[in-house]
mmCIF file of C-alpha atoms and ligand atoms in Angstrom:
data_model
loop_
_atom_site.group_PDB
_atom_site.id
_atom_site.type_symbol
_atom_site.label_atom_id
_atom_site.label_comp_id
_atom_site.label_asym_id
_atom_site.label_seq_id
_atom_site.Cartn_x
_atom_site.Cartn_y
_atom_site.Cartn_z
ATOM 1 C CA MET A 1 71.639 106.190 84.559
ATOM 2 C CA GLU A 2 70.988 103.736 81.717
ATOM 3 C CA ARG A 3 67.802 101.590 81.866
ATOM 4 C CA THR A 4 69.423 98.173 81.790
ATOM 5 C CA ARG A 5 72.698 96.597 82.828
ATOM 6 C CA PHE A 6 74.041 93.071 82.611
ATOM 7 C CA SER A 7 74.475 90.691 85.477
ATOM 8 C CA VAL A 8 77.564 88.504 84.940
ATOM 9 C CA LYS A 9 78.142 85.571 87.298
ATOM 10 C CA MET A 10 81.047 83.166 87.233
ATOM 11 C CA ARG A 11 81.832 80.021 89.164
ATOM 12 C CA SER A 12 84.705 77.674 88.531
ATOM 13 C CA SER A 13 86.073 74.446 89.900
ATOM 14 C CA LEU A 14 88.701 71.798 89.372
ATOM 15 C CA GLY A 15 88.142 68.054 89.125
ATOM 16 C CA SER A 16 84.346 68.184 88.919
ATOM 17 C CA VAL A 17 82.047 66.100 86.740
ATOM 18 C CA HIS A 18 80.165 68.641 84.617
ATOM 19 C CA GLY A 19 80.429 71.139 87.468
ATOM 20 C CA MET A 20 79.201 68.785 90.201
ATOM 21 C CA GLY A 21 81.627 68.283 93.062
ATOM 22 C CA GLY A 22 85.280 69.096 92.527
ATOM 23 C CA ARG A 23 87.253 71.817 94.262
ATOM 24 C CA HIS A 24 85.956 75.386 94.346
ATOM 25 C CA ILE A 25 88.457 77.684 92.603
ATOM 26 C CA SER A 26 86.801 81.054 92.256
ATOM 27 C CA GLY A 27 83.492 82.830 91.773
ATOM 28 C CA ALA A 28 82.602 86.403 90.867
ATOM 29 C CA GLU A 29 79.570 88.580 90.286
ATOM 30 C CA ARG A 30 79.200 91.947 88.619
ATOM 31 C CA ILE A 31 76.441 94.167 87.239
ATOM 32 C CA VAL A 32 77.919 96.132 84.352
ATOM 33 C CA PRO A 33 76.845 98.449 81.524
ATOM 34 C CA GLU A 34 76.675 96.901 78.057
ATOM 35 C CA LYS A 35 79.938 98.556 77.007
ATOM 36 C CA SER A 36 81.845 96.645 79.713
ATOM 37 C CA LEU A 37 80.209 93.271 79.103
ATOM 38 C CA GLU A 38 82.854 91.642 76.883
ATOM 39 C CA GLU A 39 85.713 92.875 79.010
ATOM 40 C CA THR A 40 84.019 91.593 82.190
ATOM 41 C CA VAL A 41 83.406 88.118 80.735
ATOM 42 C CA CYS A 42 87.030 87.865 79.537
ATOM 43 C CA GLU A 43 88.327 89.033 82.901
ATOM 44 C CA MET A 44 86.343 86.344 84.718
ATOM 45 C CA LEU A 45 87.522 83.648 82.338
ATOM 46 C CA ARG A 46 91.104 84.759 82.882
ATOM 47 C CA ARG A 47 90.657 84.809 86.644
ATOM 48 C CA ALA A 48 89.378 81.210 86.702
ATOM 49 C CA ARG A 49 92.231 80.013 84.494
ATOM 50 C CA THR A 50 95.029 81.804 86.353
ATOM 51 C CA HIS A 51 93.854 81.543 89.955
ATOM 52 C CA GLU A 52 96.329 80.836 92.740
ATOM 53 C CA ARG A 53 93.924 78.146 94.055
ATOM 54 C CA GLY A 54 94.413 76.230 90.792
ATOM 55 C CA THR A 55 93.600 76.313 87.065
ATOM 56 C CA ALA A 56 89.853 75.725 86.769
ATOM 57 C CA ASP A 57 88.736 72.984 84.366
ATOM 58 C CA PHE A 58 85.038 73.810 84.757
ATOM 59 C CA ILE A 59 83.910 77.412 84.297
ATOM 60 C CA GLN A 60 80.342 78.612 84.131
ATOM 61 C CA ILE A 61 79.626 82.202 83.144
ATOM 62 C CA LYS A 62 76.037 83.405 83.153
ATOM 63 C CA VAL A 63 75.003 86.674 81.527
ATOM 64 C CA GLU A 64 71.578 88.178 82.061
ATOM 65 C CA GLU A 65 70.151 91.565 81.124
ATOM 66 C CA LEU A 66 68.631 93.356 84.132
ATOM 67 C CA ASN A 67 66.023 96.071 84.218
ATOM 68 C CA LEU A 68 67.560 98.644 86.561
ATOM 69 C CA SER A 69 64.164 99.815 87.803
ATOM 70 C CA LYS A 70 63.961 96.454 89.616
ATOM 71 C CA ALA A 71 67.279 96.898 91.415
ATOM 72 C CA VAL A 72 67.375 97.751 95.106
ATOM 73 C CA HIS A 73 69.792 100.467 96.258
ATOM 74 C CA ALA A 74 71.793 100.037 99.467
ATOM 75 C CA PRO A 75 74.564 102.111 101.063
ATOM 76 C CA LEU A 76 78.202 101.072 101.138
ATOM 77 C CA LEU A 77 79.185 100.062 104.679
ATOM 78 C CA ARG A 78 81.447 102.387 106.641
ATOM 79 C CA PHE A 79 85.054 101.213 106.486
ATOM 80 C CA SER A 80 87.593 100.851 109.288
ATOM 81 C CA GLU A 81 90.657 98.704 109.891
ATOM 82 C CA ILE A 82 92.060 96.828 112.867
ATOM 83 C CA LYS A 83 95.646 95.586 112.649
ATOM 84 C CA SER A 84 96.396 92.065 113.811
ATOM 85 C CA SER A 85 99.684 90.216 113.528
ATOM 86 C CA SER A 86 98.632 86.558 113.699
ATOM 87 C CA LYS A 87 95.758 84.240 112.900
ATOM 88 C CA ASP A 88 94.921 83.756 116.587
ATOM 89 C CA GLU A 89 94.925 87.459 117.328
ATOM 90 C CA GLY A 90 92.864 88.223 114.218
ATOM 91 C CA ARG A 91 90.229 85.621 115.035
ATOM 92 C CA ARG A 92 90.048 86.779 118.659
ATOM 93 C CA ILE A 93 89.414 90.321 117.450
ATOM 94 C CA ALA A 94 86.803 89.034 114.998
ATOM 95 C CA ALA A 95 85.006 87.185 117.792
ATOM 96 C CA GLU A 96 84.856 90.405 119.856
ATOM 97 C CA GLU A 97 83.594 92.355 116.847
ATOM 98 C CA LEU A 98 80.844 89.792 116.221
ATOM 99 C CA GLU A 99 79.664 89.982 119.814
ATOM 100 C CA ALA A 100 79.763 93.781 119.702
ATOM 101 C CA ALA A 101 77.498 93.574 116.645
ATOM 102 C CA GLY A 102 74.930 91.483 118.514
ATOM 103 C CA VAL A 103 75.880 87.846 117.864
ATOM 104 C CA SER A 104 75.671 85.673 121.005
ATOM 105 C CA HIS A 105 78.848 84.254 122.536
ATOM 106 C CA LYS A 106 77.500 80.763 121.851
ATOM 107 C CA ALA A 107 76.898 81.499 118.153
ATOM 108 C CA VAL A 108 80.349 83.099 117.744
ATOM 109 C CA THR A 109 82.007 80.026 119.256
ATOM 110 C CA ALA A 110 79.932 77.718 117.035
ATOM 111 C CA GLY A 111 80.808 79.755 113.924
ATOM 112 C CA MET A 112 84.517 79.901 114.654
ATOM 113 C CA SER A 113 84.701 76.155 115.160
ATOM 114 C CA LEU A 114 82.652 75.420 112.017
ATOM 115 C CA LEU A 115 84.952 77.586 109.848
ATOM 116 C CA GLY A 116 88.031 76.298 111.646
ATOM 117 C CA ALA A 117 86.999 72.704 110.933
ATOM 118 C CA LEU A 118 86.709 73.134 107.145
ATOM 119 C CA THR A 119 89.308 71.127 105.259
ATOM 120 C CA ASP A 120 88.670 73.019 102.020
ATOM 121 C CA SER A 121 86.780 76.157 101.095
ATOM 122 C CA MET A 122 83.091 76.166 100.375
ATOM 123 C CA ARG A 123 81.632 77.940 97.335
ATOM 124 C CA GLY A 124 79.324 80.075 99.430
ATOM 125 C CA ALA A 125 78.539 81.037 103.009
ATOM 126 C CA MET A 126 77.156 79.186 105.996
ATOM 127 C CA VAL A 127 74.062 80.732 107.578
ATOM 128 C CA LEU A 128 73.953 80.591 111.372
ATOM 129 C CA ASP A 129 71.299 81.581 113.885
ATOM 130 C CA ALA A 130 72.898 84.552 115.684
ATOM 131 C CA GLU A 131 71.310 83.511 118.976
ATOM 132 C CA THR A 132 71.570 79.702 119.124
ATOM 133 C CA GLY A 133 74.479 79.162 116.721
ATOM 134 C CA GLU A 134 72.491 76.539 114.795
ATOM 135 C CA ARG A 135 73.574 76.116 111.164
ATOM 136 C CA LEU A 136 70.515 76.851 109.008
ATOM 137 C CA ASP A 137 71.636 76.519 105.384
ATOM 138 C CA THR A 138 71.984 72.727 105.660
ATOM 139 C CA LEU A 139 68.483 72.136 107.059
ATOM 140 C CA PRO A 140 66.165 70.472 104.530
ATOM 141 C CA ARG A 141 63.547 72.814 103.025
ATOM 142 C CA PRO A 142 60.369 71.497 101.399
ATOM 143 C CA GLY A 143 60.343 71.859 97.616
ATOM 144 C CA THR A 144 64.091 72.403 97.260
ATOM 145 C CA PRO A 145 66.846 69.865 96.549
ATOM 146 C CA ALA A 146 68.822 68.524 99.529
ATOM 147 C CA PRO A 147 71.276 71.289 100.492
ATOM 148 C CA ASP A 148 74.947 70.692 99.712
ATOM 149 C CA PRO A 149 76.974 71.591 102.833
ATOM 150 C CA ARG A 150 79.962 72.481 100.658
ATOM 151 C CA ARG A 151 77.983 75.036 98.694
ATOM 152 C CA GLY A 152 76.236 77.091 101.366
ATOM 153 C CA ILE A 153 74.435 80.147 100.033
ATOM 154 C CA ARG A 154 75.925 82.614 97.595
ATOM 155 C CA CYS A 155 75.389 86.324 97.734
ATOM 156 C CA SER A 156 75.022 87.303 94.125
ATOM 157 C CA SER A 157 73.721 89.991 91.751
ATOM 158 C CA MET A 158 75.302 93.103 93.256
ATOM 159 C CA ASP A 159 77.763 95.785 92.246
ATOM 160 C CA ILE A 160 78.754 99.386 92.769
ATOM 161 C CA ALA A 161 76.120 101.792 91.389
ATOM 162 C CA ASP A 162 78.523 104.552 90.328
ATOM 163 C CA GLU A 163 82.056 103.422 89.425
ATOM 164 C CA ASP A 164 83.613 106.901 89.403
ATOM 165 C CA ALA A 165 82.211 107.890 92.778
ATOM 166 C CA TYR A 166 83.440 104.595 94.217
ATOM 167 C CA ARG A 167 86.932 105.018 92.821
ATOM 168 C CA ARG A 168 87.231 108.477 94.346
ATOM 169 C CA PHE A 169 85.958 107.156 97.668
ATOM 170 C CA MET A 170 88.401 104.248 97.882
ATOM 171 C CA LYS A 171 91.356 106.240 96.645
ATOM 172 C CA ALA A 172 90.769 108.808 99.374
ATOM 173 C CA ARG A 173 91.125 105.941 101.868
ATOM 174 C CA GLY A 174 94.164 104.360 100.227
ATOM 175 C CA LEU A 175 92.256 101.195 99.335
ATOM 176 C CA TYR A 176 93.005 99.428 96.103
ATOM 177 C CA GLY A 177 92.513 95.986 94.659
ATOM 178 C CA ASP A 178 89.762 93.581 93.758
ATOM 179 C CA HIS A 179 89.621 91.782 97.100
ATOM 180 C CA ALA A 180 88.601 94.851 99.051
ATOM 181 C CA ARG A 181 86.181 96.039 96.380
ATOM 182 C CA GLU A 182 84.400 92.723 96.039
ATOM 183 C CA ALA A 183 84.276 92.182 99.778
ATOM 184 C CA MET A 184 82.880 95.680 100.475
ATOM 185 C CA VAL A 185 80.178 95.224 97.839
ATOM 186 C CA LEU A 186 79.223 91.770 99.066
ATOM 187 C CA ALA A 187 79.245 92.832 102.729
ATOM 188 C CA SER A 188 77.055 95.849 101.902
ATOM 189 C CA LYS A 189 74.462 93.669 100.150
ATOM 190 C CA VAL A 190 74.501 91.184 103.039
ATOM 191 C CA GLN A 191 73.762 93.997 105.522
ATOM 192 C CA SER A 192 70.980 95.392 103.318
ATOM 193 C CA GLU A 193 68.825 92.396 104.341
ATOM 194 C CA PRO A 194 67.354 93.310 107.776
ATOM 195 C CA SER A 195 67.574 89.721 109.096
ATOM 196 C CA THR A 196 71.369 89.822 108.948
ATOM 197 C CA VAL A 197 73.015 90.590 112.293
ATOM 198 C CA ALA A 198 76.657 90.291 111.200
ATOM 199 C CA GLU A 199 78.994 88.605 108.753
ATOM 200 C CA LEU A 200 82.363 86.924 109.296
ATOM 201 C CA CYS A 201 84.804 86.339 106.428
ATOM 202 C CA TRP A 202 88.356 85.503 105.571
ATOM 203 C CA SER A 203 89.762 84.857 102.132
ATOM 204 C CA ASP A 204 90.414 81.454 100.617
ATOM 205 C CA ASP A 205 93.258 82.747 98.460
ATOM 206 C CA PRO A 206 96.472 81.226 99.896
ATOM 207 C CA GLY A 207 98.334 84.525 99.548
ATOM 208 C CA TYR A 208 95.625 86.757 101.056
ATOM 209 C CA VAL A 209 95.360 86.637 104.848
ATOM 210 C CA THR A 210 92.908 89.498 105.440
ATOM 211 C CA GLY A 211 89.299 89.175 106.555
ATOM 212 C CA TYR A 212 86.521 91.269 108.087
ATOM 213 C CA VAL A 213 83.446 91.431 110.236
ATOM 214 C CA GLY A 214 80.519 93.292 108.679
ATOM 215 C CA SER A 215 77.473 94.686 110.473
ATOM 216 C CA ARG A 216 75.044 97.574 110.104
ATOM 217 C CA LYS A 217 76.009 98.624 113.609
ATOM 218 C CA ASN A 218 79.768 98.946 113.132
ATOM 219 C CA GLY A 219 80.228 98.815 109.362
ATOM 220 C CA TYR A 220 83.009 96.939 107.557
ATOM 221 C CA ARG A 221 85.706 96.137 110.128
ATOM 222 C CA ARG A 222 88.718 94.951 108.176
ATOM 223 C CA ILE A 223 91.092 92.707 110.161
ATOM 224 C CA THR A 224 94.513 92.513 108.542
ATOM 225 C CA VAL A 225 95.595 88.970 109.491
ATOM 226 C CA MET A 226 93.071 86.187 110.035
ATOM 227 C CA LYS A 227 94.880 83.092 108.805
ATOM 228 C CA ASP A 228 98.352 81.723 108.082
ATOM 229 C CA LEU A 229 100.024 82.667 104.818
ATOM 230 C CA GLY A 230 99.626 79.805 102.305
ATOM 231 C CA ASP A 231 96.383 78.484 103.827
ATOM 232 C CA PRO A 232 93.835 77.792 101.033
ATOM 233 C CA VAL A 233 90.871 77.498 103.390
ATOM 234 C CA GLY A 234 88.705 80.571 103.761
ATOM 235 C CA GLY A 235 85.089 80.995 104.596
ATOM 236 C CA ARG A 236 82.070 83.119 105.299
ATOM 237 C CA ILE A 237 79.228 83.059 107.783
ATOM 238 C CA PHE A 238 76.046 85.111 107.650
ATOM 239 C CA PHE A 239 74.652 85.361 111.208
ATOM 240 C CA VAL A 240 70.894 85.962 111.100
ATOM 241 C CA ARG A 241 68.197 86.853 113.616
ATOM 242 C CA HIS A 242 66.527 83.934 115.366
ATOM 243 C CA GLY A 243 63.414 82.914 113.416
ATOM 244 C CA THR A 244 64.643 84.094 109.988
ATOM 245 C CA ASP A 245 62.902 82.415 107.023
ATOM 246 C CA THR A 246 65.927 80.788 105.381
ATOM 247 C CA GLY A 247 64.147 80.316 102.045
ATOM 248 C CA LYS A 248 63.302 84.016 101.685
ATOM 249 C CA TYR A 249 66.720 85.029 102.967
ATOM 250 C CA THR A 250 68.470 82.818 100.421
ATOM 251 C CA GLY A 251 66.231 84.120 97.637
ATOM 252 C CA TYR A 252 67.202 87.723 98.414
ATOM 253 C CA MET A 253 70.923 86.917 98.651
ATOM 254 C CA GLU A 254 71.053 84.903 95.463
ATOM 255 C CA ASN A 255 68.615 86.735 93.193
ATOM 256 C CA THR A 256 67.684 90.303 94.137
ATOM 257 C CA PRO A 257 69.841 92.783 92.185
ATOM 258 C CA VAL A 258 71.383 95.322 94.569
ATOM 259 C CA LEU A 259 73.363 98.413 93.585
ATOM 260 C CA ILE A 260 75.634 99.861 96.233
ATOM 261 C CA ASP A 261 75.722 103.657 96.610
ATOM 262 C CA THR A 262 78.978 105.298 97.637
ATOM 263 C CA PRO A 263 78.814 108.248 100.032
ATOM 264 C CA GLU A 264 79.868 111.503 98.378
ATOM 265 C CA GLU A 265 82.982 113.125 99.813
ATOM 266 C CA GLY A 266 81.967 115.206 102.792
ATOM 267 C CA ASP A 267 79.313 112.683 103.876
ATOM 268 C CA ALA A 268 80.093 110.829 107.073
ATOM 269 C CA ALA A 269 81.814 107.576 106.135
HETATM 270 N N1 WAQ B 1 78.552 84.523 98.575
HETATM 271 C C1 WAQ B 1 78.729 83.819 99.706
HETATM 272 N N2 WAQ B 1 79.919 83.326 100.098
HETATM 273 C C2 WAQ B 1 80.979 83.574 99.304
HETATM 274 C C3 WAQ B 1 80.872 84.304 98.103
HETATM 275 C C4 WAQ B 1 79.584 84.795 97.740
HETATM 276 N N3 WAQ B 1 79.389 85.488 96.639
HETATM 277 N N4 WAQ B 1 82.110 84.380 97.530
HETATM 278 C C5 WAQ B 1 82.927 83.719 98.357
HETATM 279 N N5 WAQ B 1 82.268 83.209 99.422
HETATM 280 C C6 WAQ B 1 82.816 82.438 100.538
HETATM 281 C C7 WAQ B 1 83.456 81.142 100.087
HETATM 282 O O1 WAQ B 1 83.258 80.176 101.102
HETATM 283 C C8 WAQ B 1 84.913 81.495 99.977
HETATM 284 O O2 WAQ B 1 85.730 80.377 100.246
HETATM 285 C C9 WAQ B 1 85.079 82.529 101.094
HETATM 286 O O3 WAQ B 1 83.831 83.204 101.164
HETATM 287 C C10 WAQ B 1 86.183 83.528 100.828
HETATM 288 O O4 WAQ B 1 85.962 84.121 99.563
HETATM 289 O O5 WAQ B 1 91.152 93.558 101.788
HETATM 290 O O6 WAQ B 1 88.803 87.359 99.165
HETATM 291 O O7 WAQ B 1 86.426 85.548 97.634
HETATM 292 O O8 WAQ B 1 89.401 94.273 102.889
HETATM 293 O O9 WAQ B 1 88.349 84.357 98.856
HETATM 294 C C11 WAQ B 1 88.314 89.989 102.575
HETATM 295 C C12 WAQ B 1 89.246 91.143 102.859
HETATM 296 C C13 WAQ B 1 88.695 89.195 101.345
HETATM 297 C C14 WAQ B 1 89.224 92.186 101.762
HETATM 298 C C15 WAQ B 1 87.665 88.121 101.158
HETATM 299 O O10 WAQ B 1 87.045 86.211 99.976
HETATM 300 C C16 WAQ B 1 89.959 93.429 102.178
HETATM 301 C C17 WAQ B 1 87.929 87.221 99.999
HETATM 302 P P1 WAQ B 1 87.029 85.057 98.886
HETATM 303 MG MG1 MG B 2 88.953 83.601 96.957
#
């Protein structure tokens, strides 16, 4: 493998003042070889300008060269799918999956009502105590600016380690498309931090109703319908062990480069 790659991060919004406030449109993160850098930047620009959530009028793209020897490697989560036919059914299944992964009933209920109460999508994820259900990302932390409840924390700086191996892996499972790829990569990084118990997610793209529950215990459990078609409100929650240091946790999610290894065919997956 080459010695360096480039981290490319994009965030975009509509109606902000120099990127502050406004409506979240889309974000993306990749770690790509130099030869794919231009193409990746153009793709992200295009995505922000043609998104079904709206045409972004503020777009920030950050490019940074990374020394690969500093990147952490983590395995891709195992994949499985549960079919649901309505929002209510999908969310009920998700609640069961979260409890099966070790999140308390109380925390699941708290998380479902927090996501259900959002009137528009956040940029990032809420962090909840998996035992008490307390929301942690909005608590003030000394030495950091007052947290913005609409931002949450972003999981960033991650990508597939070996593109070709990943393509073979997904094709063998009939999985295509950017949503699944990005979600599998993100969910795998989230589970590579030992404080994470489980993750809950559904998309904020009005035309994409699928979501998942991720955990080290049960892998990536895709749930086909988790919201009504046309609904622009999605969300994510990272459920963490009681007593997790939120500052350290956030630092890992936002800054540590993580490359996701795909199991070779024949490996258990
Ligand atoms: N870090 C933390 N939270 C994020 C991030 C991130 N990098 N990106 C998005 N979010 C939050 C944010 O609140 C979004 O509103 C919400 O998650 C949904 O994001 O077919 O498309 O990018 O198997 O719309 C899952 C199913 C699709 C994929 C998830 O999420 C499949 C999806 P979206
Ligand atoms: Mg989206």
